[in-house]
Amino acid sequence: MTLEKLTPSRHSPSRRRYDDACGTAHALDLIGERWALLVMRELMLGPKRFSEIRADLPGISANTLTQRLEGLEATGLVVRRRLPPPASAQVYELTQWGYEAEPIIQTMGRWATRSPAHDPTMPLSATSLMMSFRTMGDPARMAGFCARIGFSIGEETFLVRISSRGVDVERAPIAGAEVVFAGAATAIAGAVYGGVPVAELEEEGALEVKGDRTLAERFTALFPLPPKAGAHP
Amino acid sequence: MTLEKLTPSRHSPSRRRYDDACGTAHALDLIGERWALLVMRELMLGPKRFSEIRADLPGISANTLTQRLEGLEATGLVVRRRLPPPASAQVYELTQWGYEAEPIIQTMGRWATRSPAHDPTMPLSATSLMMSFRTMGDPARMAGFCARIGFSIGEETFLVRISSRGVDVERAPIAGAEVVFAGAATAIAGAVYGGVPVAELEEEGALEVKGDRTLAERFTALFPLPPKAGAHP
DNA sequence: CGGCATCCGGGAAGATACTG
DNA sequence: CAGTATCTTCCCGGATGCCG
């Protein structure tokens, strides 16, 4: 058997690409692999470390995360950076072009909330919750609403500013916020998307609201979910 | 060995889902499998038969296409319909909710054209070319432009109407078009996106333009590609 | 011919354990 | 903490064959 199978070791003549000039197909070549888009989602609010990403992506294996980060770095969507000496840790950060993928994440997220199978009680990362505020805010309900809302989730804090210009979200200290939600992302999602009364969550100890309680109630009503899709041809 | 491996037949305790309440993750559960979104793209301009889809998706296997169509049907994005007796063929059609996925396809397509690796000379289906007109039309350049452009690609014809309300595309007879492009989708893409002069394509026999030639030239200039992304952090 | 069932090979994803 | 090594599972793609 001198004739070994040469083809299999052919290092991927076309590493499973769609050979298609269509932009959508090319996008799938770039970010269509499993987990890729969710890794990018986790970086949308700023750089993160390997283990932070991993912790916020329940179910991804270290192995797969390594591969995705390598791939995204190779295509120019992510850069690996080393923090200055005091905390010389390595972080991953989106490039300019990487950040420009946010509309993809938003469009997909908005569309999927119409799914009858969507279950908003599942685990949720702090980043996805914050991103959802950018995506799901209803302009009509936000008209005339102007507030600074703080969120304290685990070790992180986020500041959400709502104004006539829309929703602005950043990972930042919550100083100056008129009201602060403190608790797990899932609990906050329950109040905003699940229709669970804030008071009830507080009784359960799942959520703590500090500051203007009325403002908190009004905030939770700004993000209506669209009607579920039926099987209409 | 009475102990057979029971786990493999375990009908997917969690058939590789992201257990994540985030809408984006759920969207990936619905349409994140390989080929799924491209199958939907091919149906965006109306119902198609199995073999039409297959022919327009170079590289998909019959097996995989069957699986994707079954999956999309199960989730309520596609319905299978039988045409009335004269041509009693089976076709696949998007549901209302399926059609609502078009912004996802557009957003991804627009984003990916910034990729340095994007190669617009690859094969392209007629549907993706038509969809790209909806996506890539530049409002500034279309201002005051009003025309009906016909396309004859293989067996199919498409009618594109450009007006102050934007770009409208449908699979329809080309009667009433002021100008008609006849040729392969790749050739037309060369004229519109590749900057190849129409006259040159005609000399090669790759394209035929019938009607208002000046209008044809103006049309090809309506769809500018965005600048390529650099690796800017 | 259109669509589906089945088998097979390769490779991606997942789980676990281990190392600098 | 930040990954690597290894093994298993299972998805994808190709080929073939059945059946309407």
Coordinates of C-alpha atoms (C1' of nucleotides) in Angstrom, one line a residue:
Chain A
M1 CA 0.0 0.0 0.0
T2 CA 2.4 2.7 -1.1
L3 CA -0.6 4.7 -2.1
E4 CA -1.4 6.6 1.0
K5 CA -4.5 8.7 1.2
L6 CA -3.1 12.0 0.3
T7 CA -6.3 14.0 0.1
P8 CA -7.4 13.8 3.8
S9 CA -4.3 15.6 5.0
R10 CA -4.7 18.2 2.4
H11 CA -4.9 21.0 4.9
S12 CA -8.4 22.0 4.1
P13 CA -8.5 22.9 0.4
S14 CA -11.4 25.1 1.4
R15 CA -11.9 25.0 5.2
R16 CA -15.6 24.6 4.8
R17 CA -16.4 27.9 3.2
Y18 CA -19.4 28.9 1.2
D19 CA -18.0 29.7 -2.2
D20 CA -20.4 32.5 -2.7
A21 CA -19.9 36.1 -3.6
C22 CA -23.0 37.1 -1.6
G23 CA -22.2 39.3 1.3
T24 CA -24.3 37.3 3.6
A25 CA -22.5 34.1 2.7
H26 CA -19.2 35.9 3.3
A27 CA -20.4 37.2 6.7
L28 CA -21.2 33.6 7.6
D29 CA -17.7 32.6 6.6
L30 CA -16.3 35.2 9.0
I31 CA -18.6 34.9 12.0
G32 CA -20.9 32.0 11.2
E33 CA -19.0 29.4 13.2
R34 CA -20.6 28.2 16.4
W35 CA -20.1 30.6 19.3
A36 CA -18.3 33.2 17.2
L37 CA -21.1 35.8 17.3
L38 CA -21.7 35.3 21.0
V39 CA -18.1 35.8 21.8
M40 CA -18.3 39.1 19.9
R41 CA -21.4 40.0 21.8
E42 CA -19.6 39.6 25.1
L43 CA -16.9 42.0 23.9
M44 CA -19.3 44.7 22.7
L45 CA -19.2 46.7 25.9
G46 CA -15.4 46.7 26.1
P47 CA -12.4 44.4 26.5
K48 CA -12.6 41.2 28.6
R49 CA -10.3 38.5 29.8
F50 CA -10.5 34.9 28.7
S51 CA -12.1 33.7 31.9
E52 CA -14.6 36.5 32.0
I53 CA -15.8 35.6 28.5
R54 CA -15.9 32.0 29.4
A55 CA -17.9 32.6 32.6
D56 CA -20.4 34.7 30.7
L57 CA -20.9 32.1 28.0
P58 CA -22.2 29.1 29.9
G59 CA -21.5 26.0 27.9
I60 CA -18.5 27.0 25.8
S61 CA -15.5 25.0 26.4
A62 CA -12.1 26.5 26.9
N63 CA -10.9 24.7 23.8
T64 CA -13.6 26.2 21.6
L65 CA -13.1 29.7 23.1
T66 CA -9.4 29.5 22.3
Q67 CA -10.2 28.6 18.7
R68 CA -12.8 31.3 18.2
L69 CA -10.6 34.0 19.6
E70 CA -7.8 32.9 17.4
G71 CA -10.1 32.9 14.4
L72 CA -11.6 36.2 15.1
E73 CA -8.1 37.6 15.6
A74 CA -6.9 36.2 12.3
T75 CA -9.8 37.8 10.4
G76 CA -9.2 41.1 12.1
L77 CA -12.2 41.4 14.3
V78 CA -10.5 41.0 17.6
V79 CA -7.1 42.1 19.0
R80 CA -5.3 40.6 21.9
R81 CA -3.8 43.2 24.2
R82 CA -1.8 43.2 27.3
L83 CA -2.8 45.6 30.1
P84 CA -0.1 47.9 31.5
P85 CA 2.1 46.4 34.2
P86 CA 0.1 46.9 37.5
A87 CA -2.4 44.4 36.3
S88 CA -0.5 42.9 33.4
A89 CA -3.3 40.7 32.3
Q90 CA -4.2 39.8 28.8
V91 CA -7.5 41.0 27.4
Y92 CA -9.4 40.6 24.1
E93 CA -10.9 43.6 22.4
L94 CA -12.9 44.2 19.3
T95 CA -11.5 46.2 16.5
Q96 CA -13.3 49.0 14.9
W97 CA -14.7 46.6 12.3
G98 CA -15.7 44.2 15.1
Y99 CA -17.7 46.8 16.9
E100 CA -19.5 47.5 13.6
A101 CA -21.0 44.1 13.8
E102 CA -23.4 45.3 16.6
P103 CA -26.3 45.9 14.2
I104 CA -26.1 42.2 13.3
I105 CA -26.5 41.2 16.9
Q106 CA -29.3 43.6 17.4
T107 CA -31.2 42.6 14.3
M108 CA -31.0 39.0 15.2
G109 CA -31.9 39.6 18.8
R110 CA -35.0 41.7 17.9
W111 CA -36.1 39.2 15.3
A112 CA -35.8 36.2 17.6
T113 CA -37.9 37.6 20.4
R114 CA -40.9 36.9 18.1
S115 CA -40.1 33.2 18.4
P116 CA -42.7 31.2 20.2
A117 CA -39.9 29.1 21.6
H118 CA -38.0 31.9 23.1
D119 CA -37.6 31.4 26.9
P120 CA -36.6 34.6 28.7
T121 CA -36.1 32.8 32.0
M122 CA -32.9 31.1 30.9
P123 CA -29.5 32.3 32.1
L124 CA -28.4 35.6 30.7
S125 CA -25.1 37.4 30.9
A126 CA -24.9 41.0 32.1
T127 CA -23.6 42.1 28.7
S128 CA -26.5 40.6 26.8
L129 CA -29.0 42.3 29.2
M130 CA -27.3 45.7 28.7
M131 CA -27.2 45.2 24.9
S132 CA -30.8 44.3 24.9
F133 CA -31.7 47.7 26.3
R134 CA -30.0 49.3 23.3
T135 CA -32.0 47.0 21.0
M136 CA -35.4 46.8 22.5
G137 CA -36.1 50.3 23.8
D138 CA -39.4 51.6 22.4
P139 CA -39.0 55.1 21.0
A140 CA -42.6 56.0 21.7
R141 CA -42.5 55.0 25.3
M142 CA -39.1 56.7 25.8
A143 CA -40.4 60.0 24.5
G144 CA -39.8 62.6 27.1
F145 CA -38.0 60.1 29.4
C146 CA -34.6 61.2 30.6
A147 CA -32.8 59.3 33.2
R148 CA -29.6 57.7 34.4
I149 CA -30.0 54.2 35.6
G150 CA -27.3 52.2 37.3
F151 CA -26.9 48.4 37.3
S152 CA -24.7 46.4 39.7
I153 CA -24.4 42.9 38.5
G154 CA -21.8 40.7 40.2
E155 CA -18.6 42.6 40.1
E156 CA -19.5 44.8 37.3
T157 CA -21.5 48.0 37.1
F158 CA -23.2 49.6 34.1
L159 CA -24.6 53.0 33.4
V160 CA -27.6 53.3 31.1
R161 CA -28.6 56.8 30.0
I162 CA -32.0 57.3 28.4
S163 CA -32.7 60.6 26.7
S164 CA -34.2 62.0 23.6
R165 CA -31.3 60.6 21.6
G166 CA -32.1 57.1 22.6
V167 CA -30.4 54.6 24.9
D168 CA -26.7 54.8 25.7
V169 CA -25.0 52.0 27.6
E170 CA -21.6 51.8 29.0
R171 CA -19.6 49.8 31.5
A172 CA -18.9 52.6 34.0
P173 CA -19.3 53.5 37.7
I174 CA -22.8 54.1 38.7
A175 CA -22.1 57.4 40.5
G176 CA -24.8 59.9 39.5
A177 CA -27.5 57.4 38.7
E178 CA -31.0 58.3 40.0
V179 CA -31.7 54.7 40.6
V180 CA -29.7 51.5 40.8
F181 CA -30.7 47.9 40.2
A182 CA -28.5 45.5 42.1
G183 CA -28.9 41.8 41.5
A184 CA -28.5 39.0 39.0
A185 CA -29.0 39.7 35.3
T186 CA -31.8 37.1 35.3
A187 CA -33.7 38.9 38.0
I188 CA -33.5 42.2 36.2
A189 CA -34.6 40.5 33.0
G190 CA -37.6 39.1 34.9
A191 CA -38.6 42.6 35.9
V192 CA -38.1 44.1 32.4
Y193 CA -39.1 41.3 30.1
G194 CA -40.9 38.8 32.3
G195 CA -43.4 41.2 33.8
V196 CA -42.4 40.3 37.3
P197 CA -43.2 43.2 39.7
V198 CA -40.1 44.8 41.1
A199 CA -41.5 44.5 44.6
E200 CA -41.9 40.8 44.3
L201 CA -38.3 40.3 43.3
E202 CA -37.2 42.4 46.2
E203 CA -39.2 40.3 48.6
E204 CA -37.5 37.2 47.2
G205 CA -34.1 38.9 47.7
A206 CA -33.3 38.5 44.1
L207 CA -33.1 42.2 43.4
E208 CA -32.4 45.4 45.3
V209 CA -33.5 48.8 44.0
K210 CA -31.7 51.8 45.5
G211 CA -33.0 55.3 44.7
D212 CA -36.0 56.5 42.9
R213 CA -38.4 53.6 43.0
T214 CA -41.0 55.1 40.7
L215 CA -38.3 55.7 38.1
A216 CA -37.4 52.1 38.4
E217 CA -40.9 51.0 37.7
R218 CA -41.2 53.3 34.7
F219 CA -37.9 52.0 33.3
T220 CA -39.1 48.4 33.3
A221 CA -41.9 49.4 31.1
L222 CA -39.8 50.8 28.3
F223 CA -38.9 47.5 26.6
P224 CA -42.0 45.8 25.2
L225 CA -41.6 42.4 23.5
P226 CA -43.2 42.1 20.1
P227 CA -46.0 39.7 19.5
K228 CA -45.2 36.1 19.0
A229 CA -45.1 34.8 15.4
G230 CA -47.7 32.4 14.2
A231 CA -47.3 29.9 11.4
H232 CA -48.7 32.3 8.8
P233 CA -47.7 31.4 5.3
Chain B
M1 CA -21.6 -6.7 27.4
T2 CA -25.3 -6.4 28.1
L3 CA -24.6 -2.8 28.8
E4 CA -25.1 -1.2 25.4
K5 CA -24.2 2.4 24.9
L6 CA -27.5 4.0 25.7
T7 CA -26.4 7.6 25.5
P8 CA -25.8 7.9 21.8
S9 CA -29.5 7.2 21.0
R10 CA -30.5 9.6 23.8
H11 CA -32.5 11.7 21.4
S12 CA -30.5 14.9 22.0
P13 CA -31.0 15.9 25.7
S14 CA -30.1 19.3 24.4
R15 CA -29.5 19.1 20.7
R16 CA -26.5 21.5 20.9
R17 CA -28.4 24.6 21.9
Y18 CA -27.1 27.7 23.5
D19 CA -28.9 27.8 26.8
D20 CA -29.1 31.5 26.9
A21 CA -32.0 33.9 27.2
C22 CA -30.4 36.4 24.9
G23 CA -32.3 37.0 21.7
T24 CA -29.2 36.7 19.6
A25 CA -28.4 33.3 21.0
H26 CA -31.9 32.2 20.4
A27 CA -31.7 33.4 16.8
L28 CA -28.6 31.3 16.4
D29 CA -30.6 28.3 17.8
L30 CA -33.2 28.9 15.1
I31 CA -31.1 29.8 12.1
G32 CA -27.5 29.4 13.1
E33 CA -26.9 26.0 11.6
R34 CA -24.8 25.8 8.5
W35 CA -26.7 26.7 5.3
A36 CA -29.9 27.7 7.1
L37 CA -29.7 31.4 6.5
L38 CA -28.6 30.9 2.9
V39 CA -31.6 28.6 2.3
M40 CA -33.8 31.4 3.6
R41 CA -32.1 33.9 1.4
E42 CA -32.9 31.8 -1.6
L43 CA -36.6 31.9 -0.6
M44 CA -36.8 35.6 0.0
L45 CA -38.1 36.4 -3.4
G46 CA -40.8 33.8 -3.4
P47 CA -41.4 30.0 -3.3
K48 CA -38.9 27.6 -4.8
R49 CA -38.6 23.9 -5.5
F50 CA -36.1 21.7 -3.9
S51 CA -33.9 21.5 -7.0
E52 CA -34.0 25.2 -7.6
I53 CA -32.7 25.9 -4.2
R54 CA -30.1 23.2 -4.6
A55 CA -28.9 24.6 -7.9
D56 CA -28.6 28.1 -6.5
L57 CA -26.6 27.0 -3.4
P58 CA -23.5 25.5 -4.9
G59 CA -22.0 23.1 -2.5
I60 CA -25.0 22.1 -0.4
S61 CA -25.7 18.4 -0.5
A62 CA -29.2 17.1 -1.1
N63 CA -29.0 15.5 2.3
T64 CA -28.2 18.7 4.1
L65 CA -30.8 20.7 2.2
T66 CA -33.5 18.2 3.3
Q67 CA -32.4 18.5 6.9
R68 CA -32.4 22.3 6.8
L69 CA -35.8 22.5 5.2
E70 CA -37.2 20.1 7.8
G71 CA -35.7 22.1 10.5
L72 CA -37.0 25.4 9.2
E73 CA -40.4 23.9 8.7
A74 CA -40.4 22.6 12.3
T75 CA -39.6 25.9 13.7
G76 CA -42.2 27.7 11.6
L77 CA -40.1 29.6 9.2
V78 CA -40.9 27.6 6.1
V79 CA -44.0 25.9 4.9
R80 CA -44.1 23.1 2.3
R81 CA -46.8 23.6 -0.3
R82 CA -48.1 21.7 -3.2
L83 CA -48.9 23.6 -6.4
P84 CA -52.3 23.2 -7.9
P85 CA -52.7 20.2 -10.3
P86 CA -51.4 21.4 -13.7
A87 CA -47.9 21.6 -12.3
S88 CA -48.4 19.7 -9.1
A89 CA -44.9 20.2 -7.8
Q90 CA -43.9 20.8 -4.3
V91 CA -42.5 24.1 -3.3
Y92 CA -41.0 25.6 -0.2
E93 CA -42.1 29.0 1.0
L94 CA -41.2 31.3 3.8
T95 CA -43.8 32.1 6.4
Q96 CA -44.6 35.7 7.4
W97 CA -42.0 35.4 10.2
G98 CA -39.5 33.9 7.8
Y99 CA -39.8 36.9 5.5
E100 CA -39.2 39.1 8.6
A101 CA -35.6 37.7 8.7
E102 CA -34.7 39.7 5.7
P103 CA -33.1 42.5 7.8
I104 CA -30.7 39.9 9.3
I105 CA -29.6 38.9 5.8
Q106 CA -29.2 42.6 4.8
T107 CA -27.3 43.7 7.9
M108 CA -24.9 40.8 7.6
G109 CA -24.4 41.4 3.9
R110 CA -23.7 45.1 4.2
W111 CA -21.3 44.5 7.1
A112 CA -19.4 41.8 5.3
T113 CA -18.7 43.9 2.2
R114 CA -16.2 45.8 4.4
S115 CA -14.2 42.6 4.7
P116 CA -10.8 42.7 3.0
A117 CA -11.2 39.1 2.1
H118 CA -14.5 39.6 0.3
D119 CA -14.2 38.4 -3.3
P120 CA -17.0 39.6 -5.5
T121 CA -15.9 37.5 -8.5
M122 CA -17.1 34.2 -7.0
P123 CA -20.3 32.5 -8.1
L124 CA -23.5 34.3 -7.1
S125 CA -27.1 33.3 -7.3
A126 CA -29.7 35.4 -9.1
T127 CA -31.5 35.8 -5.8
S128 CA -28.5 37.1 -3.9
L129 CA -27.8 39.6 -6.6
M130 CA -31.4 40.9 -6.5
M131 CA -31.4 41.0 -2.7
S132 CA -28.1 43.0 -2.8
F133 CA -29.9 45.8 -4.7
R134 CA -32.3 46.2 -1.9
T135 CA -29.4 46.2 0.5
M136 CA -26.8 48.3 -1.1
G137 CA -28.6 51.1 -2.9
D138 CA -27.2 54.4 -1.9
P139 CA -30.1 56.8 -1.0
A140 CA -28.0 59.9 -2.0
R141 CA -27.2 58.5 -5.5
M142 CA -30.8 57.3 -6.0
A143 CA -32.3 60.7 -5.2
G144 CA -34.4 61.7 -8.2
F145 CA -33.8 58.5 -9.9
C146 CA -36.9 56.7 -11.1
A147 CA -36.7 53.7 -13.3
R148 CA -37.8 50.1 -14.0
I149 CA -35.0 47.8 -14.7
G150 CA -35.5 44.2 -15.9
F151 CA -33.2 41.3 -15.4
S152 CA -33.1 38.1 -17.3
I153 CA -31.0 35.5 -15.6
G154 CA -31.2 31.9 -16.8
E155 CA -34.8 31.0 -16.8
E156 CA -35.9 33.7 -14.4
T157 CA -36.8 37.3 -14.8
F158 CA -36.8 40.0 -12.2
L159 CA -38.1 43.5 -12.1
V160 CA -36.4 46.2 -10.1
R161 CA -38.2 49.5 -9.5
I162 CA -36.2 52.4 -8.2
S163 CA -38.1 55.4 -7.0
S164 CA -38.1 58.0 -4.2
R165 CA -39.4 55.2 -1.9
G166 CA -36.3 53.2 -2.5
V167 CA -35.6 49.9 -4.3
D168 CA -38.3 47.4 -4.9
V169 CA -37.4 43.9 -6.2
E170 CA -39.7 41.2 -7.4
R171 CA -39.7 38.0 -9.4
A172 CA -41.9 39.1 -12.3
P173 CA -42.1 39.5 -16.0
I174 CA -39.9 42.3 -17.4
A175 CA -42.6 43.9 -19.5
G176 CA -42.5 47.6 -19.1
A177 CA -38.8 47.8 -18.1
E178 CA -36.9 50.7 -19.7
V179 CA -33.8 48.6 -19.9
V180 CA -33.1 44.9 -19.5
F181 CA -29.9 43.2 -18.4
A182 CA -29.6 39.7 -19.8
G183 CA -26.8 37.4 -18.7
A184 CA -25.3 35.5 -15.8
A185 CA -25.6 37.0 -12.3
T186 CA -21.9 37.0 -12.0
A187 CA -21.6 39.2 -15.1
I188 CA -24.1 41.7 -13.8
A189 CA -22.3 41.8 -10.5
G190 CA -19.2 42.6 -12.3
A191 CA -20.8 45.6 -13.8
V192 CA -22.4 46.8 -10.6
Y193 CA -19.9 45.9 -8.0
G194 CA -16.7 45.1 -9.9
G195 CA -16.5 48.3 -11.9
V196 CA -16.3 46.4 -15.2
P197 CA -17.7 48.6 -18.0
V198 CA -20.9 47.4 -19.5
A199 CA -19.5 47.7 -23.0
E200 CA -16.7 45.4 -22.1
L201 CA -19.0 42.7 -20.8
E202 CA -21.1 43.0 -23.9
E203 CA -18.0 42.5 -26.1
E204 CA -17.2 39.3 -24.2
G205 CA -20.7 38.1 -24.7
A206 CA -21.2 37.8 -21.0
L207 CA -24.0 40.4 -20.9
E208 CA -26.6 41.9 -23.1
V209 CA -28.2 45.2 -22.5
K210 CA -31.5 45.9 -24.2
G211 CA -33.1 49.3 -24.1
D212 CA -31.9 52.6 -22.6
R213 CA -28.2 52.1 -22.5
T214 CA -27.5 55.4 -20.6
L215 CA -30.0 54.3 -17.9
A216 CA -28.1 51.0 -17.6
E217 CA -24.9 52.9 -17.0
R218 CA -26.5 55.1 -14.4
F219 CA -28.0 52.1 -12.7
T220 CA -24.6 50.4 -12.2
A221 CA -23.4 53.4 -10.3
L222 CA -26.1 53.3 -7.6
F223 CA -24.5 50.6 -5.4
P224 CA -21.2 51.8 -4.0
L225 CA -19.2 49.4 -1.8
P226 CA -18.1 50.7 1.6
P227 CA -14.3 51.1 2.3
K228 CA -12.5 48.0 3.4
A229 CA -11.9 47.6 7.1
G230 CA -8.4 47.9 8.5
A231 CA -7.2 46.3 11.7
H232 CA -7.9 49.3 13.7
P233 CA -8.2 48.5 17.4
Chain C
dC1 C1' -36.8 13.4 -11.7
dG2 C1' -37.8 14.8 -6.7
dG3 C1' -37.3 13.7 -2.2
dC4 C1' -35.9 10.8 1.5
dA5 C1' -33.3 6.9 4.0
dT6 C1' -28.9 5.0 5.0
dC7 C1' -24.0 4.3 5.5
dC8 C1' -19.4 6.2 5.8
dG9 C1' -15.4 9.4 6.5
dG10 C1' -13.7 13.7 8.3
dG11 C1' -13.7 17.2 11.3
dA12 C1' -15.8 20.5 14.5
dA13 C1' -17.6 20.8 19.1
dG14 C1' -17.8 19.1 24.0
dA15 C1' -15.9 17.2 28.4
dT16 C1' -12.2 16.4 31.3
dA17 C1' -7.8 16.6 32.9
dC18 C1' -3.5 18.6 32.9
dT19 C1' 0.4 22.3 32.7
dG20 C1' 3.2 26.9 32.9
Chain D
dC1 C1' -5.5 32.3 35.4
dA2 C1' -4.9 31.1 30.7
dG3 C1' -4.9 28.2 28.1
dT4 C1' -3.3 23.0 26.0
dA5 C1' -3.9 17.8 25.4
dT6 C1' -6.7 14.0 24.7
dC7 C1' -10.7 11.6 23.9
dT8 C1' -15.5 11.2 22.6
dT9 C1' -19.6 12.7 20.4
dC10 C1' -22.0 14.1 16.7
dC11 C1' -22.7 17.3 12.7
dC12 C1' -21.7 17.9 7.9
dG13 C1' -20.9 16.3 3.4
dG14 C1' -20.6 12.7 -0.3
dA15 C1' -22.3 8.5 -2.3
dT16 C1' -25.7 5.2 -3.0
dG17 C1' -30.2 3.4 -3.3
dC18 C1' -35.3 3.3 -2.7
dC19 C1' -39.7 4.9 -3.9
dG20 C1' -43.2 7.9 -5.6

